[in-house]
Structures are given as C-alpha cells and as structure tokens.
Amino acid sequence: MTNKNLEKLSSSYLFSQIGKIIEDRKNVIDLSVGDVKLPLPQEVTEAARRAADELCRAETFRGYPPESGYDFFKRAVATYYSRRNLEVDCDEIFVSDGIKSDMNLFLSVLERGKVLLPSPTYPAYAEANIIRGNEVIYYDVTPPDEAADIVVICSPDNPTGRVMTRSELSAWVEYADSAGAVILFDAAYEAFVKDKDALRSIFEIEGARKCAVEFCSFSKTAGFTGVRCGYTVVPKECGLNDKWRRVKSCCTNGVSYITQRMAECALTTAYDKVVENTAYYLQNASLLLDALEGGEVTGGKNSPYIWLRCGDSYKEFFKLLDMYGLGVTPGAGFGKGGEEFVRINSFALRDDIIAAADRLKRYMFCK
Ligand code: PLP
C-alpha cells in the first residue's frame, strides 16, 4: 500500500515543471532553477584525481566510508567554523550527500508533529514534511503565538534572498527554547553572506546549541550540485546527536572517499577560488539589481537570489519568458506569500547576465 500522504503532493516538483516549460522555448536565458555554472576549481578536481589513484592501489584502497564522515573531512569542517570563531566538535559533524536528502532523513529522528515553515518556502521542505505526515503551518519571519515541534529556518533564504537578523534569530531560539521545539537551520547559502555583521550560522546565537541543528552544503557554495556533498551539525547539547548517529548508521553508508577529499580541498587549498566563485555570482546579482532599479526587491545582497514583486506571478513568468526570453521562477510555486513575485537567480555566466539585465531593464520600463 502506498503512503496516503503522497496524494497530497502536486503531480511534479516545482523545478521540474518550470524546467520543462522553459526547455520547450528557444533562445531563453534561464535564471529559474538555481544551478551553478562555473566549473570546479582545478585544485578540487586534482584532489579527486589523487583520491581516485589511491583507490587503485591495494595499500591505499578504501571500502565503506565511516557513516558520519572521514576524520580529515570533519576536521576541515570544524576548522571552517573555527575561522568564524565558532566551536564545533568533530563528533557533532556528519557528512551528507546534500541538504535535501539529509534534512528529509533528519525528520525520522523527530516525532511526527507540527512543523513551522517559512512563507514563501523552498518546496522540498513542505513536500518532505507532508510525506512524513507532519502538520505544516507557515510563518512570516517572526515566531507565531502557537507552539510547534519543528521550525525550519533558511537564511539567506530561498526564495526571498533575505538574511535573518540577529534579533530575528534570537527570537526563534527563545521560541524553540520555550516551546521545546527543534530548529532545523538551512545554511545552504551561508557562503554568500559577505557583510561582516550579517549572520552565517545559527550557532552565532546564544543558546542555539541547545535547540538547533544546522544543515550545510557544498552545492552552491563550492559548485558541488553535481558532485553531491554536505554536512549536518548536531550539537551534543540538543539531545539529538546520538539519535542522529543511530539513524545515519542504519539508513546511509556515508559519502565516497573521493567526494570527501574534494570537499576537504574546497574548504582548504581551494578555498580562495571557491570564495572567488561566490563573489562572481554576487557580482551577477548586483548587475541584475541595477537593472531592476525602482522595482520592489529583496535579496541579491548576501544572497544569489532576487525576489521581485511584479503582480500575478505566473502571468509575469510567461510574459518574461515569451516576450523577453528570460526564464525565472514564478513565486506562487513557493507557496503562500509568493503569488505576486518572481524569483531570479544569479547562477549564470557573465555574458548571459549582461543580456538578461538588458531584458529585465526593458521589462521594467514597459511595466
Ligand atoms: N536548501 C535550500 C534552501 C536550497 O535552495 C537547496 C537547493 O537549491 C537545497 C537545500 C538543496 O541543497 P543540496 O544540493 O545540498 O541538496
């Protein structure tokens, strides 16, 4: 018998639907699905080659990896946090193949209950919780009056590009503390935060280690959407560390040695190149923001996403697509709160961004 909750999902995932519509058009600059375009730094692919060479010699061959990650990987992640003055123990770090699957799996550590999701929201959160049978409630930046069991926070946010302020995040930590809720903090875009006083980790908030788990990914920060690697930090104080280790050990067999060597390299030897790549996308975002001057936008600073208020989101999506040859994502696809917006991403090569900016300028002029 199939899981009845599957019937509550739409027939296909938002980005597959949009991808199909755009695919059928010619000469479209696609700024819809947020997939990276810059190649990996050469140091990272050399790390992959070296790791692969080790696997073809008996003395250095490796089989199953440790489920929570190799020590060298966890040390690199712990050092990455310590460079930001945050202390994370290697036993609190768990390697993953990315946030989408790890956050989904993490739900199996938690009892079924009420989950608070941002509105608008990254569709995978809603769908994963619906499949598990959780009751989904939406919030708008600040904590509601009612109590919940799970709170999902995304900062910098997809789709709005907003970065939560210290006081907003502190309010959520206080809320979780008093409601006995757990915060699942999605830091997929933390590396795009360049302002010195903007936060990149929930653990910068006092008390967060008692109630929050942080999900990180190399997908957008290091160009690993195809390689697949991420990590989840589960502090010992939150009481879920052992349970998560148990779930990981029965549900996954870790991440390949080659991938973890590549990720280690992205945080160490190739780190400057990785930072250059995020800076490139942010420069793209800045060019797009210039083109949208006068429009009502959030994001594009400390975030690769721009969220533009434009009126009926599907109508404007088709207008941008068919009249201007520009693919964006209709905000309504991100649920309640997105109906009057489109999301524009800056993951493209510069020539495409320059052409897209020109098309956006014309669109804004004719609005
Ligand atoms: N979380 C957010 C907010 C995202 O936007 C994305 C991808 O677009 C993911 C998670 C998925 O990340 P990963 O590639 O690590 O699974």
XYZ file of C-alpha atoms and ligand atoms in Angstrom:
383
model
C 0.000 0.000 0.000
C 1.366 3.417 -0.857
C 1.787 6.234 1.647
C -1.524 8.151 1.512
C 0.328 11.419 2.140
C 1.792 11.197 -1.375
C -1.665 12.040 -2.692
C -1.334 15.481 -1.082
C 1.636 16.385 -3.321
C 1.260 18.069 -6.700
C 1.920 15.776 -9.657
C 5.521 17.003 -10.129
C 8.162 19.014 -8.269
C 8.154 22.802 -8.970
C 11.569 22.985 -10.633
C 10.851 20.005 -12.892
C 7.642 21.720 -14.077
C 9.365 25.047 -14.747
C 12.358 23.345 -16.366
C 10.030 21.589 -18.819
C 8.214 24.783 -19.789
C 11.485 26.652 -20.395
C 13.063 23.741 -22.267
C 10.346 23.981 -24.921
C 11.312 27.614 -25.806
C 14.268 28.761 -27.904
C 16.831 31.498 -27.075
C 15.854 31.757 -23.436
C 18.318 32.896 -20.767
C 17.414 30.616 -17.910
C 17.601 32.189 -14.453
C 14.999 29.869 -12.961
C 16.376 26.684 -11.371
C 19.308 27.668 -9.144
C 22.063 25.511 -10.591
C 25.694 26.657 -10.623
C 27.505 27.308 -13.923
C 31.158 27.964 -13.037
C 33.440 24.918 -13.253
C 35.072 23.487 -10.154
C 38.438 24.939 -9.137
C 41.247 22.869 -10.642
C 42.614 22.089 -7.156
C 39.328 20.327 -6.357
C 39.426 18.110 -9.437
C 43.103 17.363 -8.748
C 42.111 16.258 -5.229
C 39.562 13.925 -6.880
C 42.234 12.507 -9.181
C 44.657 11.903 -6.301
C 41.916 10.208 -4.263
C 40.955 8.012 -7.233
C 44.606 6.994 -7.667
C 44.725 5.877 -4.036
C 41.760 3.588 -4.690
C 43.602 1.632 -7.381
C 46.434 0.589 -5.052
C 45.949 -2.204 -2.502
C 47.803 -0.271 0.263
C 45.552 2.780 -0.030
C 42.297 1.210 -1.222
C 39.219 2.073 0.872
C 35.845 0.377 1.103
C 32.809 1.614 3.005
C 33.454 5.066 4.475
C 32.541 5.889 8.102
C 28.843 6.949 8.037
C 29.492 10.255 9.774
C 32.487 11.128 7.583
C 36.244 10.661 7.462
C 38.211 12.433 10.214
C 40.062 14.605 7.664
C 36.704 15.851 6.358
C 35.285 16.579 9.804
C 38.488 18.360 10.863
C 38.267 20.587 7.764
C 34.656 21.467 8.616
C 35.494 22.125 12.291
C 38.334 24.433 11.181
C 35.962 26.194 8.782
C 33.736 27.001 11.784
C 36.672 27.980 13.987
C 37.760 30.531 11.350
C 34.428 32.197 12.199
C 35.072 31.851 15.958
C 32.541 29.043 16.356
C 33.499 25.885 18.153
C 32.102 22.681 16.690
C 33.377 19.290 17.774
C 34.178 16.674 15.116
C 31.668 14.335 16.835
C 28.954 16.863 16.054
C 29.663 16.866 12.293
C 28.002 14.381 9.936
C 28.832 14.223 6.244
C 25.906 14.024 3.808
C 25.211 13.964 0.090
C 23.496 17.345 0.465
C 20.832 19.141 2.448
C 17.752 17.979 0.562
C 18.166 14.349 1.499
C 19.749 14.886 4.937
C 17.032 17.243 6.204
C 14.454 14.795 4.958
C 16.188 11.921 6.775
C 16.541 14.037 9.908
C 12.742 14.144 10.192
C 12.881 10.456 11.089
C 14.698 11.374 14.337
C 11.786 13.575 15.350
C 8.316 12.593 16.420
C 5.547 13.458 13.984
C 4.058 16.845 14.883
C 3.576 20.458 13.932
C 6.212 21.986 11.703
C 6.637 25.696 11.048
C 7.886 26.580 7.586
C 8.796 29.987 6.172
C 6.251 31.557 3.857
C 7.062 31.544 0.958
C 9.116 28.382 1.213
C 11.660 26.173 -0.587
C 9.230 23.476 -1.864
C 11.306 20.491 -0.699
C 10.648 21.404 2.973
C 6.891 21.328 2.546
C 6.897 18.143 0.489
C 9.232 16.223 2.840
C 7.043 17.136 5.821
C 3.817 16.301 4.024
C 5.189 12.872 3.072
C 6.096 12.235 6.737
C 2.584 13.227 7.834
C 3.607 16.352 9.747
C 1.123 19.170 10.139
C 2.555 22.112 8.181
C 1.988 25.681 9.380
C 3.568 28.729 7.757
C 5.227 31.706 9.440
C 6.269 35.110 8.222
C 9.706 35.992 9.697
C 8.674 36.157 13.384
C 7.542 33.328 15.696
C 3.764 32.807 15.953
C 1.766 32.548 19.192
C 1.059 28.832 18.791
C 3.560 26.166 19.803
C 5.202 23.857 17.241
C 7.581 20.902 17.394
C 9.859 21.705 14.468
C 10.864 25.062 12.964
C 12.626 25.271 9.608
C 14.641 28.453 9.038
C 16.511 29.250 5.850
C 18.977 32.150 5.901
C 19.993 33.531 3.445
C 16.558 32.487 2.336
C 15.474 30.720 -0.796
C 13.418 32.211 -2.478
C 13.369 35.722 -0.956
C 17.137 36.196 -0.583
C 16.546 37.680 2.877
C 19.156 37.221 5.592
C 17.718 36.908 9.089
C 18.959 39.500 11.544
C 20.486 38.668 14.908
C 17.358 39.795 16.757
C 15.066 37.736 14.484
C 17.167 34.621 15.006
C 17.396 35.251 18.765
C 13.583 35.412 18.883
C 13.434 31.994 17.198
C 15.942 30.480 19.613
C 13.896 31.824 22.546
C 10.731 30.453 20.937
C 12.263 26.992 20.411
C 13.597 27.000 23.932
C 10.226 27.749 25.477
C 8.160 25.561 23.105
C 10.572 22.618 23.339
C 10.902 22.772 19.543
C 13.906 21.929 17.411
C 15.173 24.395 14.803
C 16.361 22.931 11.505
C 18.570 25.716 10.189
C 19.282 25.580 6.469
C 22.592 27.336 5.800
C 22.835 26.312 2.110
C 23.734 29.893 1.144
C 25.869 30.937 4.147
C 28.952 31.459 1.977
C 27.154 34.259 0.096
C 26.963 36.366 3.255
C 29.712 38.937 2.860
C 28.545 41.712 5.229
C 30.647 41.462 8.367
C 27.720 41.912 10.755
C 25.279 39.527 8.984
C 24.975 36.018 10.436
C 26.033 32.834 8.645
C 25.277 30.275 11.328
C 22.502 29.781 13.887
C 25.263 28.913 16.352
C 26.214 32.601 16.439
C 23.099 32.994 18.621
C 23.488 32.298 22.309
C 21.575 29.219 23.411
C 21.182 27.844 19.858
C 23.287 24.765 20.559
C 20.544 23.542 22.901
C 17.772 23.640 20.299
C 19.192 23.863 16.763
C 20.690 21.641 14.085
C 22.497 23.228 11.123
C 22.434 21.872 7.553
C 25.216 22.934 5.185
C 26.065 22.090 1.605
C 28.875 22.402 -0.888
C 26.300 22.622 -3.725
C 26.018 26.374 -4.161
C 28.988 27.425 -2.045
C 31.586 25.344 -3.916
C 29.847 24.303 -7.155
C 29.095 20.739 -5.985
C 25.485 20.436 -7.226
C 26.630 17.528 -9.389
C 29.314 16.156 -7.059
C 26.910 15.962 -4.042
C 28.336 16.717 -0.609
C 27.175 18.500 2.511
C 27.288 18.189 6.273
C 24.956 18.498 9.216
C 25.991 19.807 12.616
C 24.117 18.296 15.545
C 25.347 19.770 18.845
C 25.594 17.415 21.802
C 23.561 19.842 23.961
C 20.427 19.489 21.799
C 19.973 15.861 22.844
C 19.689 14.539 19.272
C 23.332 13.768 18.480
C 23.267 10.068 19.481
C 19.871 9.507 17.903
C 21.045 11.046 14.628
C 24.202 8.893 14.674
C 21.959 5.854 15.121
C 19.700 6.828 12.213
C 22.668 7.626 9.959
C 24.244 4.273 10.737
C 21.160 2.311 9.726
C 19.990 4.474 6.829
C 23.159 5.526 4.982
C 26.585 4.244 4.087
C 28.249 7.640 4.022
C 29.767 9.599 1.150
C 32.559 8.449 -1.136
C 36.222 8.978 -0.229
C 36.803 10.893 -3.479
C 33.940 13.280 -2.759
C 35.111 13.957 0.793
C 38.651 14.685 -0.437
C 37.163 17.139 -2.955
C 35.107 18.813 -0.211
C 38.112 18.979 2.112
C 40.043 20.699 -0.677
C 37.203 23.217 -1.221
C 37.500 24.259 2.432
C 41.297 24.414 2.461
C 43.643 24.567 -0.565
C 40.961 25.758 -2.991
C 39.125 27.956 -0.518
C 40.192 31.264 -2.115
C 38.954 30.042 -5.527
C 35.659 28.970 -4.005
C 35.253 32.443 -2.484
C 36.022 33.987 -5.900
C 33.182 31.942 -7.388
C 30.602 33.090 -4.834
C 31.828 36.668 -5.364
C 31.294 36.221 -9.130
C 27.656 35.199 -8.600
C 27.135 38.097 -6.186
C 28.536 40.465 -8.820
C 25.982 38.960 -11.231
C 23.260 39.651 -8.665
C 24.419 43.232 -8.386
C 24.134 43.712 -12.192
C 20.609 42.279 -12.094
C 19.676 44.532 -9.168
C 20.873 47.578 -11.157
C 18.563 46.539 -13.983
C 15.646 46.283 -11.553
C 16.172 49.770 -10.153
C 12.888 51.255 -8.984
C 11.319 47.809 -8.517
C 10.377 46.298 -5.151
C 13.058 43.674 -4.498
C 14.681 41.745 -1.672
C 17.878 39.690 -1.833
C 20.703 39.967 -4.322
C 22.988 41.118 -1.496
C 24.499 38.364 0.639
C 22.362 36.037 -1.480
C 22.316 34.740 -5.067
C 18.508 35.148 -5.257
C 16.467 38.202 -6.147
C 12.791 38.309 -5.250
C 10.849 40.788 -7.347
C 7.290 41.966 -6.678
C 5.659 42.056 -10.102
C 1.950 41.195 -9.908
C 0.433 37.820 -10.822
C 3.474 35.540 -10.685
C 2.521 33.027 -13.398
C 1.305 35.765 -15.740
C 4.590 37.665 -15.325
C 6.590 34.435 -15.613
C 5.056 33.753 -19.047
C 5.455 37.389 -20.066
C 9.172 37.374 -19.172
C 9.570 34.055 -20.944
C 7.638 34.715 -24.152
C 8.180 38.450 -24.634
C 11.691 38.871 -23.205
C 13.242 35.410 -23.487
C 14.004 35.234 -19.783
C 13.347 32.209 -17.565
C 12.565 32.954 -13.913
C 10.626 31.058 -11.255
C 7.032 32.093 -10.520
C 6.757 32.958 -6.830
C 3.448 31.100 -6.491
C 5.453 27.880 -6.845
C 6.969 28.650 -3.426
C 3.512 28.654 -1.879
C 1.601 31.190 0.143
C 3.218 34.622 0.096
C 4.797 34.123 -3.318
C 1.821 34.823 -5.571
C 2.896 38.342 -6.529
C 6.605 37.673 -7.019
C 9.120 36.021 -9.292
C 12.500 34.666 -8.217
C 15.530 35.478 -10.346
C 18.804 33.706 -9.680
C 22.304 34.887 -10.458
C 23.860 31.483 -11.254
C 24.843 32.206 -14.851
C 27.913 33.177 -16.843
C 28.568 36.908 -17.155
C 27.570 37.319 -20.823
C 24.177 35.787 -20.081
C 23.758 38.023 -17.045
C 24.553 41.138 -19.098
C 21.988 40.101 -21.716
C 19.474 39.158 -19.002
C 19.959 42.537 -17.291
C 19.183 44.248 -20.581
C 15.986 42.194 -20.982
C 14.965 42.931 -17.385
C 15.524 46.664 -17.914
C 13.174 46.592 -20.917
C 10.624 44.579 -18.937
C 10.749 47.090 -16.061
C 10.489 50.022 -18.474
C 7.377 48.599 -20.133
C 5.611 47.658 -16.873
N 18.192 24.117 0.796
C 17.907 25.160 0.023
C 17.322 26.364 0.657
C 18.132 25.120 -1.345
O 17.826 26.175 -2.098
C 18.670 23.960 -1.926
C 18.915 23.850 -3.365
O 18.510 24.636 -4.166
C 18.930 22.890 -1.085
C 18.702 22.991 0.254
C 19.460 21.606 -1.633
O 20.778 21.534 -1.360
P 21.635 20.231 -1.713
O 22.089 20.377 -3.111
O 22.729 20.286 -0.707
O 20.755 19.048 -1.518
